[in-house]
PDB file of C-alpha atoms in Angstrom:
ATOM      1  CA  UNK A   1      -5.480 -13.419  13.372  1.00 49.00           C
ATOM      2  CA  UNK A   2      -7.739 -11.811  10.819  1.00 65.00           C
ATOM      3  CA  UNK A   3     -10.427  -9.136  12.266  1.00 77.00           C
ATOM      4  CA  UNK A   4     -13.973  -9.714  11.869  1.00 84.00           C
ATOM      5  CA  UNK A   5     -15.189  -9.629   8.123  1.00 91.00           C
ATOM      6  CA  UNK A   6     -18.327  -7.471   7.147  1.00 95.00           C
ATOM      7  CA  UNK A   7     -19.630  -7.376   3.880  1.00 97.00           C
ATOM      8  CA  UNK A   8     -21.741  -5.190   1.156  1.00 97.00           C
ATOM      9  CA  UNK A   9     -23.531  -5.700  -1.813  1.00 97.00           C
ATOM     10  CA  UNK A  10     -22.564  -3.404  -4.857  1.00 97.00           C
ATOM     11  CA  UNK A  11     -26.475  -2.498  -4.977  1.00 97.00           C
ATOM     12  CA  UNK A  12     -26.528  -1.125  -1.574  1.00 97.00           C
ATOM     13  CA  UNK A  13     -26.747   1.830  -0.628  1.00 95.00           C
ATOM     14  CA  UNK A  14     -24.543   4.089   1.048  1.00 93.00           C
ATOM     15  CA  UNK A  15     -26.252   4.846   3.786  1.00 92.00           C
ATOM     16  CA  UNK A  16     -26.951   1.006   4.494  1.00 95.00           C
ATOM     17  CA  UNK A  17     -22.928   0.581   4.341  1.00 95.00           C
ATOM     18  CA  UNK A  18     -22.179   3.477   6.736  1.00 91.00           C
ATOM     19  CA  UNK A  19     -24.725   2.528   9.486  1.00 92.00           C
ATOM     20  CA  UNK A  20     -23.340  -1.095   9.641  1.00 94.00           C
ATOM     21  CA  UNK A  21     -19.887   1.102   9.856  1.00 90.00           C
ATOM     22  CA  UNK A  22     -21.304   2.831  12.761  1.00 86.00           C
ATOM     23  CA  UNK A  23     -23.340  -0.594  14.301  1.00 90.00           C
ATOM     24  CA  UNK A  24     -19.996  -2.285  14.341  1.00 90.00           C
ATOM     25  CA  UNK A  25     -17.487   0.029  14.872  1.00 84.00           C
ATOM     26  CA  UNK A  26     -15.465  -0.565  11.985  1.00 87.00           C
ATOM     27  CA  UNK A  27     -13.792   1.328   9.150  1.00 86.00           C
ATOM     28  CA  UNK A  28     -13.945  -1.032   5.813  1.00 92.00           C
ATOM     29  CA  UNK A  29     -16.706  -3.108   3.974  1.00 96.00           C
ATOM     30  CA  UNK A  30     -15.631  -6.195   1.951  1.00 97.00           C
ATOM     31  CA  UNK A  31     -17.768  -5.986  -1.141  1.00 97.00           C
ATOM     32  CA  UNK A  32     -18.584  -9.057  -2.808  1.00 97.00           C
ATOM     33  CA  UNK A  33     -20.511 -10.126  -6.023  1.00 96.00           C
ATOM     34  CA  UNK A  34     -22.718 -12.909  -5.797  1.00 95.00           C
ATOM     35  CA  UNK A  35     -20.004 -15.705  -5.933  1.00 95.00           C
ATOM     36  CA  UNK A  36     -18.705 -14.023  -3.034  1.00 95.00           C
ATOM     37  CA  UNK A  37     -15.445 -12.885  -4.646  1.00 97.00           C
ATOM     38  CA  UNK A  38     -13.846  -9.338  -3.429  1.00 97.00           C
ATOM     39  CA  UNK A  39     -15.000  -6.698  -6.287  1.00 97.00           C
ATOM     40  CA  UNK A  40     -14.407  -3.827  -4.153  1.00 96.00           C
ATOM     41  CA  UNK A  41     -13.819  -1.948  -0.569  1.00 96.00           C
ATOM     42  CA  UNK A  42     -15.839   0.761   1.196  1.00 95.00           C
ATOM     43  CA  UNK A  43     -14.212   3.027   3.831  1.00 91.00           C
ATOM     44  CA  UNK A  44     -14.601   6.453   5.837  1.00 82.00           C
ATOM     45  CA  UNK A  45     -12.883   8.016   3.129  1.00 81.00           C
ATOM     46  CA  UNK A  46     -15.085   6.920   0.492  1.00 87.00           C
ATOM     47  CA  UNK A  47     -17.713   8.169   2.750  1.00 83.00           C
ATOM     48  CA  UNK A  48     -16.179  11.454   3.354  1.00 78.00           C
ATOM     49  CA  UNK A  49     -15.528  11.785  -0.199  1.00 80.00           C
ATOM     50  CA  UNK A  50     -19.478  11.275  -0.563  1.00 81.00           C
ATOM     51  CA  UNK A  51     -20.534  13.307   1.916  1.00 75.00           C
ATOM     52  CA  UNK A  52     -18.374  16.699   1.137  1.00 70.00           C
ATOM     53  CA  UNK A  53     -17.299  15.958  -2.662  1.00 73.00           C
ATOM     54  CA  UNK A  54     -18.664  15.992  -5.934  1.00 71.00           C
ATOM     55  CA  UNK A  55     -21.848  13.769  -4.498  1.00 72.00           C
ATOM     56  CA  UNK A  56     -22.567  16.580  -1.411  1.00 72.00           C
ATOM     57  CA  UNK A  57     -25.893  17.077  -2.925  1.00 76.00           C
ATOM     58  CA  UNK A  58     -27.013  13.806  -2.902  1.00 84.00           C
ATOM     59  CA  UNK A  59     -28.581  11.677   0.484  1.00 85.00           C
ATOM     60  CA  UNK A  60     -26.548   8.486   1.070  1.00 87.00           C
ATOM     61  CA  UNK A  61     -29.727   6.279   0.457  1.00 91.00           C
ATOM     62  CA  UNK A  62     -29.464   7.068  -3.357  1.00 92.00           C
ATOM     63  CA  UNK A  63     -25.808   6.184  -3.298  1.00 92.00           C
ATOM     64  CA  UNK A  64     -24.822   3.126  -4.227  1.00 95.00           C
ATOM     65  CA  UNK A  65     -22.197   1.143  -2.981  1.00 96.00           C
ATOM     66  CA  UNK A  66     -21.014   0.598  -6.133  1.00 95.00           C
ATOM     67  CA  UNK A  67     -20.600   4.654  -6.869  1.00 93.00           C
ATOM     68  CA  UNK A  68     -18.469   5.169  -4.293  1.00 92.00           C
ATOM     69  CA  UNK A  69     -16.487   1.927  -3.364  1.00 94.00           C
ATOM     70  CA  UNK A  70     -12.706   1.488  -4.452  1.00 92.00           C
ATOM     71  CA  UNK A  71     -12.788  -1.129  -7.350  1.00 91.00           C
ATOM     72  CA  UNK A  72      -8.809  -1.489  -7.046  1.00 90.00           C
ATOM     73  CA  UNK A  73      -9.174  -4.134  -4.299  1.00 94.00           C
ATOM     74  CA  UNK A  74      -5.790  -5.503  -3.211  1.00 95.00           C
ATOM     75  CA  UNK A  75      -6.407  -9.119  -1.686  1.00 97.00           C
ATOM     76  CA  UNK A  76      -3.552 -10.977  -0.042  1.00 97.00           C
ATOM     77  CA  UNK A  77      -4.187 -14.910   0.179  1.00 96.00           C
ATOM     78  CA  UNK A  78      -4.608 -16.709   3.034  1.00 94.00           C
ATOM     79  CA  UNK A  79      -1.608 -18.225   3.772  1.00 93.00           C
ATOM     80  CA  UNK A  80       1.319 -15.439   3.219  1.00 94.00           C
ATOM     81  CA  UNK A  81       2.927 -13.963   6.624  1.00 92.00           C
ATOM     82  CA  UNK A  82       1.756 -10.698   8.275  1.00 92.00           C
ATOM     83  CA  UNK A  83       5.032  -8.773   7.534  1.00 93.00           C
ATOM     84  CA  UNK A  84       4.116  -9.662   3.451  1.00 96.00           C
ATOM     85  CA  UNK A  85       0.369  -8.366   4.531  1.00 95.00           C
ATOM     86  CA  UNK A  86       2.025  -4.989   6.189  1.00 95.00           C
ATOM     87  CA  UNK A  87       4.225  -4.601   3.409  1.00 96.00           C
ATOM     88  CA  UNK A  88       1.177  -4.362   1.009  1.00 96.00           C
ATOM     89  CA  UNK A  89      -0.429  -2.568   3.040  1.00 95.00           C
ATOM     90  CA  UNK A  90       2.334  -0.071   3.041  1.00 94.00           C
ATOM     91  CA  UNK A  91       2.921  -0.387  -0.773  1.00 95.00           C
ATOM     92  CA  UNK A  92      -0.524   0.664  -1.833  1.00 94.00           C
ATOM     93  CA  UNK A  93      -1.839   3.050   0.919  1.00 90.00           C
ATOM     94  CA  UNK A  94      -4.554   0.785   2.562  1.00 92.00           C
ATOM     95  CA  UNK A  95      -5.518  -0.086   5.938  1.00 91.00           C
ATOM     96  CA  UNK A  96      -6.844  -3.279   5.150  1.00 94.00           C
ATOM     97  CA  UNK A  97      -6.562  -6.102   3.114  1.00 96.00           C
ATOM     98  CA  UNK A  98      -9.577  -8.910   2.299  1.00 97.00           C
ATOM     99  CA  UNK A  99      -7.899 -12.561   2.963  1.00 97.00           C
ATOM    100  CA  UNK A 100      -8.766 -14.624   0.066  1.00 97.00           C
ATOM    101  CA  UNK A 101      -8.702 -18.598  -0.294  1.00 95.00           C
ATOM    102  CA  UNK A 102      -7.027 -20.222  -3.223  1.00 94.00           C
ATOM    103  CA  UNK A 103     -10.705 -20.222  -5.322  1.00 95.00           C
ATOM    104  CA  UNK A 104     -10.348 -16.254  -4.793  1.00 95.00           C
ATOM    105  CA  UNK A 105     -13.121 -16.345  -2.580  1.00 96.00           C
ATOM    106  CA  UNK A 106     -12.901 -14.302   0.185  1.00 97.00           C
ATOM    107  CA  UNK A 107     -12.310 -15.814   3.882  1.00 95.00           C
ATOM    108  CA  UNK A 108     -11.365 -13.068   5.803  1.00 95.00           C
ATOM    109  CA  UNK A 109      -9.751  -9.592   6.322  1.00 96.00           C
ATOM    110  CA  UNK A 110      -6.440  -8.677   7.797  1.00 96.00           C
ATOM    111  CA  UNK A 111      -6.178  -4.468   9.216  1.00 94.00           C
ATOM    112  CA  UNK A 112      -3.211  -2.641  10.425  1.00 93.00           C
ATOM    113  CA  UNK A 113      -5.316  -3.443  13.899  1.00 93.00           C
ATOM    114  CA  UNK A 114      -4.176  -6.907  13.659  1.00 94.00           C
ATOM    115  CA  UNK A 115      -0.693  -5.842  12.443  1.00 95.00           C
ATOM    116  CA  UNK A 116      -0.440  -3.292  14.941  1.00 96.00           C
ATOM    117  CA  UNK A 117      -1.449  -6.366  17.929  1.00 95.00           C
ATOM    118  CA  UNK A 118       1.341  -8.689  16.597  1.00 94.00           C
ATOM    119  CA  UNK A 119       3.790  -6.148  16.724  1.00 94.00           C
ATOM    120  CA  UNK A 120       2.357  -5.436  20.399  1.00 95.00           C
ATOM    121  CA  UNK A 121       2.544  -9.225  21.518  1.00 94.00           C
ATOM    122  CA  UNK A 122       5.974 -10.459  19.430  1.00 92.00           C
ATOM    123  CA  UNK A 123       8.518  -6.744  19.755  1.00 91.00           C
ATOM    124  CA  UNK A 124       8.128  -5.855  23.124  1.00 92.00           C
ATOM    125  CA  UNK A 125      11.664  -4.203  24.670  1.00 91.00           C
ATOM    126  CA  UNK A 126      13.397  -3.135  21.486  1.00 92.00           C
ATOM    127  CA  UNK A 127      12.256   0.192  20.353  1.00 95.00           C
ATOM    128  CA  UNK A 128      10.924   3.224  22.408  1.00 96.00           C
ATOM    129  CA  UNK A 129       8.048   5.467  21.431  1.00 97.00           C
ATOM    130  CA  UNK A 130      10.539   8.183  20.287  1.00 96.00           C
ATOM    131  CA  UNK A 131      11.935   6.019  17.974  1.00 95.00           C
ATOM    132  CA  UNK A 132       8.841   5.134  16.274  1.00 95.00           C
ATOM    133  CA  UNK A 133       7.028   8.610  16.609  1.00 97.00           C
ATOM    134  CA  UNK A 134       6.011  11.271  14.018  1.00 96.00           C
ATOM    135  CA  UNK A 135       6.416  15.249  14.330  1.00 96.00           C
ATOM    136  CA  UNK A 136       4.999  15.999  11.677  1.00 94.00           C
ATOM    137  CA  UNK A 137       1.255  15.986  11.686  1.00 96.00           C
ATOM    138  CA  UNK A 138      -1.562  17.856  11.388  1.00 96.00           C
ATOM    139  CA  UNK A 139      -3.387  20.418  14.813  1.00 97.00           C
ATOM    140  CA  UNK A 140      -5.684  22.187  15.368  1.00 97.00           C
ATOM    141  CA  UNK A 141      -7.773  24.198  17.817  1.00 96.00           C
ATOM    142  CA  UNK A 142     -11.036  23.275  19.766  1.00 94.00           C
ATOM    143  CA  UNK A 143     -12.815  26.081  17.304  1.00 92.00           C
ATOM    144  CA  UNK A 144     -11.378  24.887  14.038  1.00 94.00           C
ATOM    145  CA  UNK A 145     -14.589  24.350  11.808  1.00 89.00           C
ATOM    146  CA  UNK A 146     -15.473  20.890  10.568  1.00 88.00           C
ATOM    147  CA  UNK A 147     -14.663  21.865   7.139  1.00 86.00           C
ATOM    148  CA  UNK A 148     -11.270  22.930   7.879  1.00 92.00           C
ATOM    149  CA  UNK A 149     -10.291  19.432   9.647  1.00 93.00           C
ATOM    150  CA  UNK A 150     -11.714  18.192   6.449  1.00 89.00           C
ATOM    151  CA  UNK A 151      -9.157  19.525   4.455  1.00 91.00           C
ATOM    152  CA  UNK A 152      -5.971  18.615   7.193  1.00 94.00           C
ATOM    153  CA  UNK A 153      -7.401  15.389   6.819  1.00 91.00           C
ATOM    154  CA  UNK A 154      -7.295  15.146   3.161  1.00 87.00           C
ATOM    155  CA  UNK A 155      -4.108  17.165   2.534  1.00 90.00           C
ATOM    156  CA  UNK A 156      -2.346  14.700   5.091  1.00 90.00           C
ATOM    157  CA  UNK A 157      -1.350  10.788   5.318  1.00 88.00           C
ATOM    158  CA  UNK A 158      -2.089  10.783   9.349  1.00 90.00           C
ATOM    159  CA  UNK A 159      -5.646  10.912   8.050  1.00 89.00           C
ATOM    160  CA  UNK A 160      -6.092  12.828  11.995  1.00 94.00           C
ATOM    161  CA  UNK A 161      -5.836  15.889  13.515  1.00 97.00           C
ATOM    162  CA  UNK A 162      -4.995  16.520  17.136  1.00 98.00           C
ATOM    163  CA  UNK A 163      -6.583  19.200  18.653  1.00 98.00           C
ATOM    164  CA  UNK A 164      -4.607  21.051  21.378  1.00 98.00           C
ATOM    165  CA  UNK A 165      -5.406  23.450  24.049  1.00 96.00           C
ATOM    166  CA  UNK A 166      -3.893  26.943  24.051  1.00 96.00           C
ATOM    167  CA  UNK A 167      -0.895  25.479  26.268  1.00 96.00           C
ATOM    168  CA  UNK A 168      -0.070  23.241  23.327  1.00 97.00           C
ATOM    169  CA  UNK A 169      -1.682  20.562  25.439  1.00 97.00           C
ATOM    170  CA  UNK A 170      -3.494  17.584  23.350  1.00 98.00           C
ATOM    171  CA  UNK A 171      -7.524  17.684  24.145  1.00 97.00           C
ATOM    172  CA  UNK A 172      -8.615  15.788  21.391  1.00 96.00           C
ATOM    173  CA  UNK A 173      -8.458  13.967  18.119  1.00 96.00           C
ATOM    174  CA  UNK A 174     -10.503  14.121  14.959  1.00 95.00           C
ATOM    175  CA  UNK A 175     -10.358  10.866  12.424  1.00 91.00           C
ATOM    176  CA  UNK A 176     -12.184   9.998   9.643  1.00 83.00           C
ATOM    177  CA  UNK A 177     -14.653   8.135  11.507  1.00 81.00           C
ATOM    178  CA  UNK A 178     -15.423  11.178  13.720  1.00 85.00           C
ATOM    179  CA  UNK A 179     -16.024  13.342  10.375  1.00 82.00           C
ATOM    180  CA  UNK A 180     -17.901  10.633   8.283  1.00 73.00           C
ATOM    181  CA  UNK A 181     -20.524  10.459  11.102  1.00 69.00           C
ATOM    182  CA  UNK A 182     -20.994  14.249  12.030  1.00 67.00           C
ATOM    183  CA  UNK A 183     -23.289  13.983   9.360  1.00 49.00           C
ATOM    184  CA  UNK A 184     -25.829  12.137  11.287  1.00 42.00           C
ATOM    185  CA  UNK A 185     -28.189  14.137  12.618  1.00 42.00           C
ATOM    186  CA  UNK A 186     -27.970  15.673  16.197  1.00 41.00           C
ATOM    187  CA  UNK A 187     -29.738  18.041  18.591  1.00 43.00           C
ATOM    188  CA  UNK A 188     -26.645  20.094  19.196  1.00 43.00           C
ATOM    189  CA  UNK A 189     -25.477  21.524  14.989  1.00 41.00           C
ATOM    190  CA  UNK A 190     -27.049  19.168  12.759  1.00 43.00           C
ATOM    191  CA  UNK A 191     -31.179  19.246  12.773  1.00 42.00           C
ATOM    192  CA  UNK A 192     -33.410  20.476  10.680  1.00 36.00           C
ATOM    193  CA  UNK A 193     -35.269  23.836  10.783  1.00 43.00           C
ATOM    194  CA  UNK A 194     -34.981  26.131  13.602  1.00 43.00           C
ATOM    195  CA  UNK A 195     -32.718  24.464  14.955  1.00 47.00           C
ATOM    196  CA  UNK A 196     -29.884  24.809  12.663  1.00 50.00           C
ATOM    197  CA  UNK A 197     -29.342  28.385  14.044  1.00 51.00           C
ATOM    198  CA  UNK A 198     -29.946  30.465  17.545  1.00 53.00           C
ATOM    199  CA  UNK A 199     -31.841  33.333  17.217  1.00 60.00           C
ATOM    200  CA  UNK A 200     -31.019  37.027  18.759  1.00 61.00           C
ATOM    201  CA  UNK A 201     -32.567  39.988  19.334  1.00 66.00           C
ATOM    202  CA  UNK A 202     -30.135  42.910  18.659  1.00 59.00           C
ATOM    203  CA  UNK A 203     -30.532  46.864  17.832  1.00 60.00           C
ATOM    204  CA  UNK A 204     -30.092  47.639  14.414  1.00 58.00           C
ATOM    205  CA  UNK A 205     -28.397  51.218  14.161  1.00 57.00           C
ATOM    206  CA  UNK A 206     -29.547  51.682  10.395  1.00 56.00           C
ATOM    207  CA  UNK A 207     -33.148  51.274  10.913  1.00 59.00           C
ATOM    208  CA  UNK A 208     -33.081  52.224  14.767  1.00 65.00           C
ATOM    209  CA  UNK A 209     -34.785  49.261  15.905  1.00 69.00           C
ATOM    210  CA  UNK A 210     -34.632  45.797  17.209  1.00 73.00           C
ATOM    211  CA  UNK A 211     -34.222  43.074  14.416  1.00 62.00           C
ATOM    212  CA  UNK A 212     -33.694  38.968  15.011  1.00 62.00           C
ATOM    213  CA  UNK A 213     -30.546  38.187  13.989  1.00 55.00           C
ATOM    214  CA  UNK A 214     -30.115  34.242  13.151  1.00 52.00           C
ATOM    215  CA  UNK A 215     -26.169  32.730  14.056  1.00 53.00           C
ATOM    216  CA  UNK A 216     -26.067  29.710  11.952  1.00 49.00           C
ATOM    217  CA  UNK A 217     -24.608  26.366  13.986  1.00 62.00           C
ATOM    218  CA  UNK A 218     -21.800  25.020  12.544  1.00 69.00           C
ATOM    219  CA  UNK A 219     -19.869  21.786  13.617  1.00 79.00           C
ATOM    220  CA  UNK A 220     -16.362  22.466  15.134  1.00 87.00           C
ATOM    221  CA  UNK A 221     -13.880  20.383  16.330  1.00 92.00           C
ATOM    222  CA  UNK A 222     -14.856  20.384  20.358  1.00 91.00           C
ATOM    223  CA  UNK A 223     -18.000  18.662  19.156  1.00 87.00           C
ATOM    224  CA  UNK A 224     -17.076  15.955  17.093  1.00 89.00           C
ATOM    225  CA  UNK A 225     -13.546  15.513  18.721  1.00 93.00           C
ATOM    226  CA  UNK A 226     -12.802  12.126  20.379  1.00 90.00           C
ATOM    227  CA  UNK A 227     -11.853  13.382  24.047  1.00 88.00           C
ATOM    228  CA  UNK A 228     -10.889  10.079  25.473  1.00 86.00           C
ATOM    229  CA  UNK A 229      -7.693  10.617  25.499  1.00 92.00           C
ATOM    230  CA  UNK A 230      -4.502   7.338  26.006  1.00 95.00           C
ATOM    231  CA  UNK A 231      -1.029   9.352  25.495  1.00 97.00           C
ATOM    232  CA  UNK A 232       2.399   8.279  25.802  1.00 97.00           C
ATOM    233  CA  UNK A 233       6.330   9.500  26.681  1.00 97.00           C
ATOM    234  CA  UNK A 234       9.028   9.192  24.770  1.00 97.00           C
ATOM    235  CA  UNK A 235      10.490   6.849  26.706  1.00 97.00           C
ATOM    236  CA  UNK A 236       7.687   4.464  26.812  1.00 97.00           C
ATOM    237  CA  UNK A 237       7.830   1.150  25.158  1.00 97.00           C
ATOM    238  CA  UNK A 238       6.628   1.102  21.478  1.00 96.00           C
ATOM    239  CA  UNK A 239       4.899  -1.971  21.948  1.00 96.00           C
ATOM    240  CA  UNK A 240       3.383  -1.577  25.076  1.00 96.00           C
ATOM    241  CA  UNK A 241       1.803   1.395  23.046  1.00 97.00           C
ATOM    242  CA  UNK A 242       1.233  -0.803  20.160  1.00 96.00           C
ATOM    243  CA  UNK A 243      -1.066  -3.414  22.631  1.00 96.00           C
ATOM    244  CA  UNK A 244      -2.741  -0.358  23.856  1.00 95.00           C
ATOM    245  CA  UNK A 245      -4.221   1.503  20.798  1.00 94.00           C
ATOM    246  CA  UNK A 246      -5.142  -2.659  19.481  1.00 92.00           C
ATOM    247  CA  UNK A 247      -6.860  -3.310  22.864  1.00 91.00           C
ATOM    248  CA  UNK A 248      -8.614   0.140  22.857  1.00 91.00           C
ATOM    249  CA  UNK A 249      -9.423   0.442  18.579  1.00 88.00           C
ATOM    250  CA  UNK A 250      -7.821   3.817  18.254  1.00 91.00           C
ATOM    251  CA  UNK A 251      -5.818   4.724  15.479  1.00 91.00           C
ATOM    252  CA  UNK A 252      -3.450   8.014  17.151  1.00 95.00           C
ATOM    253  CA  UNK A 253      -1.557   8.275  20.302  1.00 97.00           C
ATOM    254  CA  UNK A 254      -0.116  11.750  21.140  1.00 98.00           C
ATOM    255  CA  UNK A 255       2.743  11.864  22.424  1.00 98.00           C
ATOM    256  CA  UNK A 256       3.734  14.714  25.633  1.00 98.00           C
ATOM    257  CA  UNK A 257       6.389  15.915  27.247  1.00 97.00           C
ATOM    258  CA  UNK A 258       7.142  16.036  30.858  1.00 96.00           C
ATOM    259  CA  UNK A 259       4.899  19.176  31.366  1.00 96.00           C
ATOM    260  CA  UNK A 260       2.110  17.535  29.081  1.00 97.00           C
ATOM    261  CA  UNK A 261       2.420  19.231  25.956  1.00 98.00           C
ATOM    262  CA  UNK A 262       2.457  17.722  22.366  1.00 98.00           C
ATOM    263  CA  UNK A 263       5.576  16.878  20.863  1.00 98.00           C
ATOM    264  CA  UNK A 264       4.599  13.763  18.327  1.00 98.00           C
ATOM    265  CA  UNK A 265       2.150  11.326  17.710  1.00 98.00           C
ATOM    266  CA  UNK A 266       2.046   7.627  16.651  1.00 97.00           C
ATOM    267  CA  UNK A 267      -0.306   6.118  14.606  1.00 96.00           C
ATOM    268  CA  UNK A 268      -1.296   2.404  13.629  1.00 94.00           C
ATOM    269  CA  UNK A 269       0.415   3.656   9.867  1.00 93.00           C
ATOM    270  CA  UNK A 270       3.802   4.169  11.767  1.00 94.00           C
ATOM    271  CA  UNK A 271       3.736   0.468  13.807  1.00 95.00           C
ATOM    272  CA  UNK A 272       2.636  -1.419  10.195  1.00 95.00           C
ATOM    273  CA  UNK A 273       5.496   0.580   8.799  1.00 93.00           C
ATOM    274  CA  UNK A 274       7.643  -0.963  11.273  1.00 91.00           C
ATOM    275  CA  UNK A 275       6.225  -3.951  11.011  1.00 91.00           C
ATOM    276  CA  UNK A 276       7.000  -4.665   7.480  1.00 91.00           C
ATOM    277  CA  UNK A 277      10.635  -4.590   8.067  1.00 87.00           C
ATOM    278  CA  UNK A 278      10.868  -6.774  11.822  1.00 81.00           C
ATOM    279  CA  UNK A 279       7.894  -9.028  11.761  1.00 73.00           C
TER     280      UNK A 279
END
């Protein structure tokens, strides 16, 4: 029940590992040496880290993969259960394992995706979504600037920010994913030249004349927001929620009340958490 494997050479380049991130939709890259043994793993955060840490300065095609991938690779072999796979997952912080054969060659990857389907298809009826929910998580507003979901992101283990209206109602959410490709370019905050700012014509009461006065674009969390929307009650069927965020790849489900505001969320961290205990 392993998800579809993609891998990376250590001499690639970072921006060659993030497009094929992008091309198919996924958050991980197996990479593998030339005996195609797991060395490493590339994800959005090691992308993130790349893009606004200590490498900010440098363009992704002088990155290589083997700069910014996670050398610690914990492999799980291809015939132990999915609760031992959750467990790991659990007991080192991942959100994916590579599946390896008994030559320790890899033949596969397992996610919290898959974990999160199982649970879907094998625990339906026994737990509701408030039992299985979080409260405490990260928000934010529509305005919030790209670099300050950057940091909620970072400071918490969601790894996502919900962005609510002024009613408290949820509008949005911002992952990883959504930050690590803001920094492809786009027509609206992110091209070069001119258009990185709007420019105004206002009086200025020092000199006594009209001056241009340049507002610089930056990204905020209405533009990079995923605004698709699934939500869930509390009294909702955990698993039924569980097949939902599997069959539509998304990683959060807020959580309202009976007037539609946000009182939790559950993520595909909180099912594999569950899931290494009942599965």
């Amino acid at each position: 029940m392993s998800s579809p494997v993609y891998v990376v050479k250590p001499n690639d380049t970072l921006a060659h590992a993030r497009n094929l991130m992008l091309k198919k939709d996924i958050g991980r890259l197996v990479v593998v040496n030339e005996s195609e043994k797991p060395v490493g793993v590339i994800t959005m955060t090691d992308i993130i880290d790349s893009l606004y840490g200590s490498n900010y300065y440098r363009p992704l095609d002088d990155i290589k993969v083997s700069e910014a991938m996670s050398k610690n690779v914990i492999t799980i072999d291809q015939n132990k259960s999915l609760r031992t796979a959750a467990s790991l997952m659990i007991r080192h912080k991942v959100g994916g394992l590579p599946v390896v054969d008994k030559d320790g060659k890899l033949a596969g990857i397992i996610t919290r995706t898959d974990v999160v389907r199982a649970y879907g298809d094998r625990y339906e009826g026994k737990l509701k979504v408030l039992d299985v929910m979080r409260t405490d998580f990260p928000k934010a507003s529509p305005t919030h600037s790209i670099y300050y979901l950057a940091k909620l992101i970072e400071s918490s283990p969601v790894r996502k920010v919900v962005i609510v209206d002024s009613d408290g109602r949820p509008i949005g959410v911002v992952s990883k994913k959504d930050l690590a490709f803001a920094y492809m370019p786009s027509t609206l905050f992110m091209a070069r030249g001119k258009d990185r700012y709007i420019k105004n014509k206002v009086v200025d009461p020092l000199k006594g004349k009209i001056v241009s006065l340049r507002s610089y674009l930056v990204p905020v969390a209405e533009d990079i927001m995923s605004k698709e929307l699934i939500t869930a009650r509390g009294d909702e069927d955990s698993a039924a929620v569980a097949r939902s965020m599997s069959a539509e790849r998304i990683g959060c489900v807020p959580v309202i009340d009976d007037s539609g505001k946000l009182i939790g969320i559950v993520t595909k961290q909180d099912i594999v958490q569950l899931a290494a205990r009942v599965l």
